[in-house]
Coordinates of C-alpha atoms in Angstrom, one line a residue:
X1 CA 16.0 11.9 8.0
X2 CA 14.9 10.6 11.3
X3 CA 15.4 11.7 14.9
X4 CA 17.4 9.9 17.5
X5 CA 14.6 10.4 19.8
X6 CA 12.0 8.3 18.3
X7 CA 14.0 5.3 19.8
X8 CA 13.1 7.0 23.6
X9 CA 9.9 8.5 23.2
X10 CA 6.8 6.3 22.3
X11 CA 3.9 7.3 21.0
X12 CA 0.9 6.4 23.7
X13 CA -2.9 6.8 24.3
X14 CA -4.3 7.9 27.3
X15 CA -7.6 7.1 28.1
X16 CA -9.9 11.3 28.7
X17 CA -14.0 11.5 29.3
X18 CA -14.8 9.9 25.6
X19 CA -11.8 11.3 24.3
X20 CA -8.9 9.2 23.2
X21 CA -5.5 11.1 23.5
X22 CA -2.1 10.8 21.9
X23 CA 0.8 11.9 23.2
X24 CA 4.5 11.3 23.4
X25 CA 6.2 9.5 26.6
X26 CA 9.9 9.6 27.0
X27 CA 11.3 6.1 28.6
X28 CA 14.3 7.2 30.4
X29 CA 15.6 3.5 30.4
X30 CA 15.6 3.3 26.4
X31 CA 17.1 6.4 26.3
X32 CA 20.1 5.6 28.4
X33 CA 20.4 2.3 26.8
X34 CA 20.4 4.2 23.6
X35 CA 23.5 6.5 24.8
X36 CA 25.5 3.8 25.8
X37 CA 24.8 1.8 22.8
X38 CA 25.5 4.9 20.3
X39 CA 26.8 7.5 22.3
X40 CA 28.4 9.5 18.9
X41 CA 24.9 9.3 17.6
X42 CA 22.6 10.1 20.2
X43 CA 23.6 13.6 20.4
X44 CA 22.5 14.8 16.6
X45 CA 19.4 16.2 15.4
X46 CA 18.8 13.6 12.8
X47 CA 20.4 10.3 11.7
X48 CA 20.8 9.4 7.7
X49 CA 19.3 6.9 6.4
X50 CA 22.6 4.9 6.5
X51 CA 23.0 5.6 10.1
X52 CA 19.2 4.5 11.1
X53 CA 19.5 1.4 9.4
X54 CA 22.9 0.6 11.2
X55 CA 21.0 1.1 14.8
X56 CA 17.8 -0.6 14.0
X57 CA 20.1 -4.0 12.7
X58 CA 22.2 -3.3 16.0
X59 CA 19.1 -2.8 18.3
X60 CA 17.2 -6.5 16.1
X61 CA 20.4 -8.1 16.8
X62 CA 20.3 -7.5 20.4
X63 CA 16.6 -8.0 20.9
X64 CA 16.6 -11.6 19.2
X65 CA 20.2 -12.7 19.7
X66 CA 21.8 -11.3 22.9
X67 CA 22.2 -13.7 25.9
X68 CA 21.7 -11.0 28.6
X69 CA 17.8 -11.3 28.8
X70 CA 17.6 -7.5 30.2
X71 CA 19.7 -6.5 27.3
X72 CA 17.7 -7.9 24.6
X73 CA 14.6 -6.0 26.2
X74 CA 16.3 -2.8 26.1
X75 CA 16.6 -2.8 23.1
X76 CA 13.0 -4.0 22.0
X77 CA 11.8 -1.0 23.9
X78 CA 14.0 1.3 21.7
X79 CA 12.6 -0.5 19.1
X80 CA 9.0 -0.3 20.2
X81 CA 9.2 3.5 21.0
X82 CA 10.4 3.9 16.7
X83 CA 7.5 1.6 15.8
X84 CA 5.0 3.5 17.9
X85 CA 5.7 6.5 15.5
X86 CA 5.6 4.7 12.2
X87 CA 1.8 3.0 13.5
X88 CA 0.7 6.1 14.6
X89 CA 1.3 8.0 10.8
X90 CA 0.2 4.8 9.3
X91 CA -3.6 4.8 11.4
X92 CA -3.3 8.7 9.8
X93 CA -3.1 7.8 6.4
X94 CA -5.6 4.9 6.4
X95 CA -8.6 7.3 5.8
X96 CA -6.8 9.0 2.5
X97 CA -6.6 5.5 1.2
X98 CA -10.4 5.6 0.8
X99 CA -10.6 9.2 0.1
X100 CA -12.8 9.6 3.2
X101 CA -12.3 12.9 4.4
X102 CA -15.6 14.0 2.6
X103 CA -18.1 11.5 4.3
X104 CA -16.5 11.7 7.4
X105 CA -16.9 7.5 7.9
X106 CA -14.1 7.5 11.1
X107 CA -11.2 9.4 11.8
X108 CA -7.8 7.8 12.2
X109 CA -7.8 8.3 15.9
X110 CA -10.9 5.1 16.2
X111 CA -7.9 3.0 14.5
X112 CA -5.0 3.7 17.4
X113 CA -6.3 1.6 19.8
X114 CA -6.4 -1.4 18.0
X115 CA -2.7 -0.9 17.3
X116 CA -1.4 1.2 19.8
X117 CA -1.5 -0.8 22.6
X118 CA 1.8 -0.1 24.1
X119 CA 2.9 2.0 27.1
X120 CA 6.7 1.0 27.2
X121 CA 6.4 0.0 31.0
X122 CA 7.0 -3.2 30.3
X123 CA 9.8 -5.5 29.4
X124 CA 9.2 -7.7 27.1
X125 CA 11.5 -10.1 25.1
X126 CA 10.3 -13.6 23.2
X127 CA 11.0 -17.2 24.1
X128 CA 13.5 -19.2 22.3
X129 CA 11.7 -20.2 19.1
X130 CA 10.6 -16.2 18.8
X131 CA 6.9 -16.8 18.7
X132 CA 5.8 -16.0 22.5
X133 CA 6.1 -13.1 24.0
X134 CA 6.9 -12.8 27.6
X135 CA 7.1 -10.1 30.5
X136 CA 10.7 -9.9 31.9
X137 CA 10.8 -8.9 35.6
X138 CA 14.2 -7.2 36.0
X139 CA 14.5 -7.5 39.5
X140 CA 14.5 -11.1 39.7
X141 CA 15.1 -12.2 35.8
X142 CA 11.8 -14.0 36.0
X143 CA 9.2 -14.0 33.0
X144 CA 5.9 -14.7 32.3
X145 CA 4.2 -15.3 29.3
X146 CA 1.4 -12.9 27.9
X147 CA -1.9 -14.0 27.5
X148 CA -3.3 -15.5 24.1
X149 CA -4.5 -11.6 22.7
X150 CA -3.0 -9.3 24.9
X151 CA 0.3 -9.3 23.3
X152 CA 2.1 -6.0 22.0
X153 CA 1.2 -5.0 18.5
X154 CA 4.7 -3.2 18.4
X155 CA 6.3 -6.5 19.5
X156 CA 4.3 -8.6 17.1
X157 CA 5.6 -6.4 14.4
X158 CA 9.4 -6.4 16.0
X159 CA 8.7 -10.8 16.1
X160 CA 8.0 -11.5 12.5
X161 CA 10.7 -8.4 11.2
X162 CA 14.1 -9.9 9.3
X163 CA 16.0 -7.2 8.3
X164 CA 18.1 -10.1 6.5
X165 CA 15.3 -11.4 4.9
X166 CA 16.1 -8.6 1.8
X167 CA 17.9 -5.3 1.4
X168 CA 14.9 -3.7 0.0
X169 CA 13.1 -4.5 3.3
X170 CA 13.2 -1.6 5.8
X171 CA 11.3 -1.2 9.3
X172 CA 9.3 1.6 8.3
X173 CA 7.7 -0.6 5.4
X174 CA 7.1 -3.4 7.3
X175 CA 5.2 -1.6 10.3
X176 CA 3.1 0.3 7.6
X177 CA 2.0 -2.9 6.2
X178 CA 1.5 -5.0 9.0
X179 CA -0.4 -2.0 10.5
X180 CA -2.7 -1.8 7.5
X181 CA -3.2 -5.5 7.3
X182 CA -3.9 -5.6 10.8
X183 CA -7.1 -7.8 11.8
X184 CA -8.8 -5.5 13.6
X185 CA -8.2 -2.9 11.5
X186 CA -9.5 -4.7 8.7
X187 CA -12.5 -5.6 11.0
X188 CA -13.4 -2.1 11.7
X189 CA -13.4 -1.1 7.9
X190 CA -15.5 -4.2 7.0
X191 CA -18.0 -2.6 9.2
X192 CA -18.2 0.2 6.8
X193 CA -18.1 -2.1 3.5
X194 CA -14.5 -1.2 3.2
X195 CA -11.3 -3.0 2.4
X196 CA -13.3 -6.0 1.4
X197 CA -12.6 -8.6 -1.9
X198 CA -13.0 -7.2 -5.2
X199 CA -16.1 -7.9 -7.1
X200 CA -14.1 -10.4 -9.4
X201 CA -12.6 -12.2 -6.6
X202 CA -16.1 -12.5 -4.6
X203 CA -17.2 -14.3 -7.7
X204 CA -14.9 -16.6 -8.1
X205 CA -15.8 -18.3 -4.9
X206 CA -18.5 -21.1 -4.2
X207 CA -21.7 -19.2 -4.0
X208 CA -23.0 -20.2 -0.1
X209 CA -26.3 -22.0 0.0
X210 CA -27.3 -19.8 2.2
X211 CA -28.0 -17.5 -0.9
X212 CA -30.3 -19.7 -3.0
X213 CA -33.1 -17.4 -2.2
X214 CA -31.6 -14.2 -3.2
X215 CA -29.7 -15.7 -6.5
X216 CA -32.2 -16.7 -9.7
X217 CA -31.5 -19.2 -11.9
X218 CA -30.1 -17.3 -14.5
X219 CA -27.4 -15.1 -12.2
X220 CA -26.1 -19.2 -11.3
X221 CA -25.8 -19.5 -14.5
X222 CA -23.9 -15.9 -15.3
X223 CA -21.5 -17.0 -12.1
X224 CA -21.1 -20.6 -13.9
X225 CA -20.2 -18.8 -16.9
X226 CA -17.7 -16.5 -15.2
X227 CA -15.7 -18.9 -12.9
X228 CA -15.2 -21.1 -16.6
X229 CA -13.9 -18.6 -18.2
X230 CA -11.8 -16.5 -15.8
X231 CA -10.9 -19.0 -13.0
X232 CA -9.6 -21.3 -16.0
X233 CA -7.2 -18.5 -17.5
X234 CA -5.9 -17.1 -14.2
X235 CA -4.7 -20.8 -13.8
X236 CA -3.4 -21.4 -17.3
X237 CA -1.6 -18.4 -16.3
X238 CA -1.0 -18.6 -12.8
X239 CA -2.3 -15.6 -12.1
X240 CA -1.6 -14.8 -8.5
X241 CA -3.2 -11.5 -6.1
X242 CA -5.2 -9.3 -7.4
X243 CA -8.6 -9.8 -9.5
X244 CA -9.2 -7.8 -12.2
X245 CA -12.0 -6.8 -14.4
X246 CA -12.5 -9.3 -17.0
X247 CA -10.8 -8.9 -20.9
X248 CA -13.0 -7.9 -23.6
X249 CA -11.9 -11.7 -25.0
X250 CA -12.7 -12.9 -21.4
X251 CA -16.3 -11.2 -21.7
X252 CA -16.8 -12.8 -25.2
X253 CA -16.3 -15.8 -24.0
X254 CA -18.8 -15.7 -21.6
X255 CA -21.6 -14.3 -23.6
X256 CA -21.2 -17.5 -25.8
X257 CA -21.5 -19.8 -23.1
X258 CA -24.4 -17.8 -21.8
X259 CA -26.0 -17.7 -25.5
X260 CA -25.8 -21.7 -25.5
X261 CA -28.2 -21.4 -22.1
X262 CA -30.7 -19.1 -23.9
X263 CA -29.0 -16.3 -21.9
X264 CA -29.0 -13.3 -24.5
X265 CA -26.7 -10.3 -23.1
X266 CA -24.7 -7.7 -24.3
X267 CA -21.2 -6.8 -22.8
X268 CA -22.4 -4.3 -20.7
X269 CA -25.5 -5.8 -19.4
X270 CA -23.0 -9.1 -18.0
X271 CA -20.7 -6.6 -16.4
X272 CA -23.9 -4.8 -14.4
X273 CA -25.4 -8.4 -13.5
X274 CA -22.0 -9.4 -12.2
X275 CA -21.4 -6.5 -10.1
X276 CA -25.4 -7.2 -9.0
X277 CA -24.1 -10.5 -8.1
X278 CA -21.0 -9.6 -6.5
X279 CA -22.8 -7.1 -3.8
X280 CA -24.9 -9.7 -2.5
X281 CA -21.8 -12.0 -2.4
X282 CA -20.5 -9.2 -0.6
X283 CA -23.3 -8.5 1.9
X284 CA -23.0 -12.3 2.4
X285 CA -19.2 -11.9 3.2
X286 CA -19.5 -8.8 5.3
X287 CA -22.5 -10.6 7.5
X288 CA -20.3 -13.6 7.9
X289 CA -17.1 -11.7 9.0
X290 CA -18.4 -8.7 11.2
X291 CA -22.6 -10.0 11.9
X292 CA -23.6 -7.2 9.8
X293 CA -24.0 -5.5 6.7
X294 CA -23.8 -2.1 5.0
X295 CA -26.7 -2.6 2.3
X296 CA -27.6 -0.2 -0.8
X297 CA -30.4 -1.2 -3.1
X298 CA -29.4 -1.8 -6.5
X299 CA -32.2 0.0 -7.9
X300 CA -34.1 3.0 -7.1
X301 CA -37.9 3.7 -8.0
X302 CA -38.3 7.0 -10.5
X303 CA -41.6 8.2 -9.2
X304 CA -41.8 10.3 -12.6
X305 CA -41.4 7.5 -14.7
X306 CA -43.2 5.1 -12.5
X307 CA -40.1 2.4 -13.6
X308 CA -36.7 1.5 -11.8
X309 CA -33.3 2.5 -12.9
X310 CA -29.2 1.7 -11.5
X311 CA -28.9 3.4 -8.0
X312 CA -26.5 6.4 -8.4
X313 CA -24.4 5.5 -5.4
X314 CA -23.4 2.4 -7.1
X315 CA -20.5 2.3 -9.4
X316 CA -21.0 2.6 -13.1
X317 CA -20.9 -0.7 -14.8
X318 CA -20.3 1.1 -18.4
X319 CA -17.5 -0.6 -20.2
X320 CA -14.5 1.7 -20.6
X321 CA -12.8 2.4 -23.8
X322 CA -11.8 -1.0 -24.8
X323 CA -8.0 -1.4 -25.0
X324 CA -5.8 -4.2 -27.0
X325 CA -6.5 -7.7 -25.8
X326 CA -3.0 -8.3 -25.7
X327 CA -2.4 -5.4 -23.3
X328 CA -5.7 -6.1 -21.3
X329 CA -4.0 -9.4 -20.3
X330 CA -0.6 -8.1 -20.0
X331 CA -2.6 -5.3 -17.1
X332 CA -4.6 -8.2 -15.0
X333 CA -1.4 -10.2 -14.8
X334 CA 1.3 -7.2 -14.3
X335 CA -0.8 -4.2 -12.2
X336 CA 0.5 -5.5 -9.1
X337 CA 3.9 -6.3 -10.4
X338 CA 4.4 -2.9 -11.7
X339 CA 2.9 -1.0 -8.9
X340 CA 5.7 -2.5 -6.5
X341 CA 9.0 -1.7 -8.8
X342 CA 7.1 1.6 -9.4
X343 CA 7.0 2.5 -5.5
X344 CA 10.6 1.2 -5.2
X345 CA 12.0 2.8 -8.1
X346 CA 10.7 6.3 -6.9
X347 CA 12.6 5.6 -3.7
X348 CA 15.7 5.1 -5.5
X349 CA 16.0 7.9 -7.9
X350 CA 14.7 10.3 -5.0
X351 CA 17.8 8.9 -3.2
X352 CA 19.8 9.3 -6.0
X353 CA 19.0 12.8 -6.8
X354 CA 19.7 13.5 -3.4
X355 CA 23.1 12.2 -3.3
X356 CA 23.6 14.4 -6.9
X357 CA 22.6 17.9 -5.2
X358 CA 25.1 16.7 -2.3
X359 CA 27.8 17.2 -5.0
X360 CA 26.3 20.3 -6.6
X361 CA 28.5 23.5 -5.3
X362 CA 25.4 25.6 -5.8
X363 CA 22.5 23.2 -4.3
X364 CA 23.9 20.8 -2.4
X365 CA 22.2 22.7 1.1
X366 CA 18.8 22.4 -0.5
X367 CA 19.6 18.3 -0.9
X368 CA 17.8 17.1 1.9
X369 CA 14.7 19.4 0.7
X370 CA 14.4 17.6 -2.3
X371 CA 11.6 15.4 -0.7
X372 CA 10.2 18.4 1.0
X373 CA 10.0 19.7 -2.5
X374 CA 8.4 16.6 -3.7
X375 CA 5.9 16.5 -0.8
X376 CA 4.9 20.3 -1.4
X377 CA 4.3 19.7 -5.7
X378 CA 2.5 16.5 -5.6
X379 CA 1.0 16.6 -2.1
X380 CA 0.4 20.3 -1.6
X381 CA -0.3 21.0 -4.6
X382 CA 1.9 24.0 -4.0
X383 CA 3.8 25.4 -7.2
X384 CA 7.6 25.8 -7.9
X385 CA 7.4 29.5 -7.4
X386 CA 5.4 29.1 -4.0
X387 CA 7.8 26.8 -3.2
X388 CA 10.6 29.4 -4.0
X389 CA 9.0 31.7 -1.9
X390 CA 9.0 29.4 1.3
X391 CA 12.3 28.0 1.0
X392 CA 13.4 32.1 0.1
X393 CA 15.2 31.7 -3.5
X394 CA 13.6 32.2 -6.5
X395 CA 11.4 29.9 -8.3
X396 CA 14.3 29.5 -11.1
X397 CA 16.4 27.9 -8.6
X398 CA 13.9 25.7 -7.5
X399 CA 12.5 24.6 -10.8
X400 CA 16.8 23.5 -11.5
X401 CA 16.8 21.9 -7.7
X402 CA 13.9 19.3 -8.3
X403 CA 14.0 19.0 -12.6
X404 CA 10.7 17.9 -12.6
X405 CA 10.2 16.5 -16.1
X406 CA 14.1 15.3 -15.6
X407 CA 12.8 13.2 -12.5
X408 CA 9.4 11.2 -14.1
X409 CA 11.7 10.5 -17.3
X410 CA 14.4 9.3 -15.5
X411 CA 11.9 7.2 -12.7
X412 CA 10.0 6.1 -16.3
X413 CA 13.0 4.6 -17.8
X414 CA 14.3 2.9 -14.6
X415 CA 10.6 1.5 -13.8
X416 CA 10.7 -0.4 -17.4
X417 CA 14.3 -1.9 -17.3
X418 CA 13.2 -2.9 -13.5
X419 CA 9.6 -4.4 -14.7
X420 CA 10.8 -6.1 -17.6
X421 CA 14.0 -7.9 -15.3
X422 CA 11.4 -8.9 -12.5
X423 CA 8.1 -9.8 -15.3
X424 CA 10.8 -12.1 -17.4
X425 CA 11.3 -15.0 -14.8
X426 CA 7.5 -15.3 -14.7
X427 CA 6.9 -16.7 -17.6
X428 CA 6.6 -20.0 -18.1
X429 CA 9.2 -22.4 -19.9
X430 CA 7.9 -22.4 -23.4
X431 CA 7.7 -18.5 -23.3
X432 CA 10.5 -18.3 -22.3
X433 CA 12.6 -20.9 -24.7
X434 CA 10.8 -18.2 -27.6
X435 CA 12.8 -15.6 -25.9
X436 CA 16.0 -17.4 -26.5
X437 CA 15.3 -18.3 -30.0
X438 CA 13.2 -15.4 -31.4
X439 CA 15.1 -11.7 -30.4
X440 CA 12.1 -9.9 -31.7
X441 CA 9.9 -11.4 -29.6
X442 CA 11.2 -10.1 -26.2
X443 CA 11.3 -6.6 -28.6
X444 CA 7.9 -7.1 -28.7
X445 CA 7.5 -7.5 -24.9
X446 CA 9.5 -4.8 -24.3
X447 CA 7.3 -2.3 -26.7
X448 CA 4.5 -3.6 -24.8
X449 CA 5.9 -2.9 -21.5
X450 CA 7.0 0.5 -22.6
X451 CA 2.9 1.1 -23.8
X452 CA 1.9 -1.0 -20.5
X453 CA 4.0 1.5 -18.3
X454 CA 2.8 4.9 -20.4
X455 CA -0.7 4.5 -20.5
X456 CA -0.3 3.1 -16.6
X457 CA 0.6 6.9 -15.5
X458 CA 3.4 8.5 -17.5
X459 CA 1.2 9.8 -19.7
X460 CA -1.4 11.3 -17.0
X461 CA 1.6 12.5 -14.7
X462 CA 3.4 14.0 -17.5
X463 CA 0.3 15.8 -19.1
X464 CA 0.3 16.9 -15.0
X465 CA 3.8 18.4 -15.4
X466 CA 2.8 20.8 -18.4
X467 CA -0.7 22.0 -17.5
X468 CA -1.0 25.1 -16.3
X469 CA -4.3 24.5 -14.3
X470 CA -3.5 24.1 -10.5
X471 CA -5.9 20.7 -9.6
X472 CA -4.4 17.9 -7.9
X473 CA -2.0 15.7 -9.1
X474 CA -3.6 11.8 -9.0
X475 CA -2.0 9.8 -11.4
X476 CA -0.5 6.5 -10.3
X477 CA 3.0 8.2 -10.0
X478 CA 1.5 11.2 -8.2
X479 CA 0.1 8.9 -5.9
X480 CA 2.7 6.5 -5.5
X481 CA 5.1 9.5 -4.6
X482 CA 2.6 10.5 -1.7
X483 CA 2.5 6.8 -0.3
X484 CA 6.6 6.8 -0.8
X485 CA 6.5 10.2 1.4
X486 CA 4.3 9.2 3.8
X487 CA 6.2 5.6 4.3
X488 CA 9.8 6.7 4.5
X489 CA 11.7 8.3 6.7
X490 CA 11.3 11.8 4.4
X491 CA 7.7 12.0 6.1
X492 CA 6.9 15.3 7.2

């Protein structure tokens, strides 16, 4: 649910003695517009869902098609003033994402002003292709064009928005993700050796000449061996996105063309030499992007046992439990995959269970707290009967209003019929001419989607459900809920 007023009031910074503030500014000109354009609308406390996607295509329209210059401006600054909200709790999750609240690194107040940059003073619409945008002077219809670097982050992010591009698309979403992907956001948390590649994908680049000194022989040879082998099956399966930690097969491979260069490792010893490697690639990368780096030394002396040993700050390079091959390629090439139709999923059933307590004589008032209820479980970490004792009913009604266990089984089903659909026009033609001819071999792929999905996080977030122990909830669904929350319009 989502207040008409976020299309008038914009979220702003204003500049104190070292202190940067945020605050709320009403534009009296988007909110007039905003009458006149929805005048039975403006009026209520909140707007469904259905309702604030009807203005925001209304509002698009106008801003990229309408022929009255001042018109399409209007309506850009109503869109810029819902924007500024979505940026601003978007900069205020960023530091949760790296679990950050503990070292203190930044707070999301150093992000805003390399996002929120807009004042809603200006009109501002784009030239004809939609790639420029310019200042309108209403008095005379004049514009001018904004300087290379100066332009409106809130308009950038209204310029490359289609809300016809796909249904599953909305505003909210997009502004999250452009805001996190944003380049000088990603500058700042370079500086800080944050948000960079992964190790695996830092290695499968060109190792810089630049690095001959700091690189022996034998670590050329452990890259050499590593881009073969994993470079060579992410192409033979067109592996696309994210890198992940190499197969047990993968690793096997490796050690043998290692062993034929007099290179004698175990599996555990490559993994720790790699992830050697991959922080000076990384330093390297850092240096190049940002002119510095954020350095920790590999090893630390023991004093005690006069001999070195792995710094504790770094990660452990233990192997974990080794799983199936078959299901360690299935993860590197689906983890993305699945992630996504998990986030979407959860969006779906929350919006169906909503619509089910609508048409329940006895719950349908507490529909629209569902996602509260939600947010207060697996955020909160608040339990049914607290819950039952803020919303004042008892903690009976409330474990029959959200149905828990009912929810994950239900968001677990609909995830695997979903992952399967999207995973099956991936493969490739041969696969996928077995599929036709051989039934049990898409039973086999369904099996292993069903394992896939389980030991992905139904299993943690169902063993979360039944234990009685109140710790925070951080399986992949847990988590994925908290993103959904925070990204939607149920955001507290």
């Amino acid at each position: 649910m989502v207040s008409p007023t976020k299309y008038w009031q914009m979220q702003i910074l204003s500049i104190g003695e070292d202190v940067q503030l945020k605050h709320r500014r009403e534009i009296s000109r988007a909110k007039d517009f905003f009458k006149i354009q929805f005048p039975h609308l403006s009026t209520k406390l909140t707007l469904s869902t259905e309702e604030n996607k009807q203005v925001q295509t209304v509002l698009w329209k106008t801003f990229r098609l309408d022929d009255d210059s001042y018109q399409r401006a209007i309506a850009g600054l109503c869109l810029r003033c819902y924007v500024s909200h979505r940026i601003f709790i978007t900069c205020k999750t960023i530091p949760h994402i790296y679990n950050l609240s503990a070292e203190n690194l930044f707070k999301y107040t150093d992000l805003l002003p390399f996002v929120l940059n807009d004042d809603g003073k200006a009109l501002v619409i784009l030239d004809s292709e939609g790639k420029t945008q310019h200042i309108l002077n209403h008095h005379d219809g004049t514009t001018r064009p904004i300087a290379k670097g100066g332009e409106f982050f809130s308009v950038e992010i209204l310029r490359k928005f289609n809300p016809n591009l796909g249904s599953n698309e909305s505003l909210d979403n997009w502004t999250t993700r452009l805001t996190r992907q944003n380049e000088e956001i990603k500058s700042f948390l370079w500086e800080f050796g944050l948000a960079t590649p992964s190790d695996w994908g830092l290695l499968c680049k060109s190792v810089p000449r630049s690095l001959s000194g700091l690189i022996s022989t034998e670590d050329y040879e452990i890259v050499k061996a590593f881009q073969t082998v994993y470079r060579q099956d992410r192409l033979k399966t067109r592996q696309k996105g994210r890198y992940f930690k190499p197969t047990p097969s993968q690793l096997q491979e490796m050690l043998h063309l290692l062993q034929q260069e007099n290179i004698i490792l175990s599996p555990n010893e490559l993994i720790y030499h790699l992830k050697c490697i991959a922080e000076i690639l990384r330093q390297d990368w850092l240096y190049r992007k940002t002119g510095i780096t954020k350095t920790v030394s590999i090893e630390v002396y023991d004093h005690s046992k006069n001999d070195y040993f792995p710094h504790p700050e770094l990660p452990d390079y233990t192997d974990c439990e080794p799983e199936e091959v078959e299901l360690e390629k299935l993860q590197a090439f689906c983890q993305e995959l699945f992630e996504e139709v998990l986030y979407q999923t959860i969006g779906e059933v929350i919006h169906q269970r909503i619509e089910e307590l609508k048409k329940s004589k006895g719950y349908k008032n507490f529909a629209q707290r569902f996602p509260e209820g939600l947010r207060l479980y697996y955020q909160e970490n608040i339990s049914l009967s607290e819950i039952g004792k803020l919303w004042g009913i008892e903690w009976t009604k409330v474990r029959r209003i959200m149905q828990l266990k009912n929810f994950l089984e239900v968001v677990q089903y609909q995830t695997e019929e979903v992952f399967l659909d999207k995973l099956l026009p991936s493969f490739n033609k041969s696969q996928l001419t077995r599929i036709c001819h051989e039934p049990e071999y898409l039973k086999n792929i369904a099996v292993a989607i069903r394992e896939f999905s389980w030991n992905q996080t139904f299993k943690a977030a169902k063993a979360e459900l039944v234990s009685g122990k109140k710790q925070m909830k951080n399986s992949l669904f847990s988590q994925t809920i908290r993103i959904y929350l925070s990204d939607s319009s149920y955001a507290a």
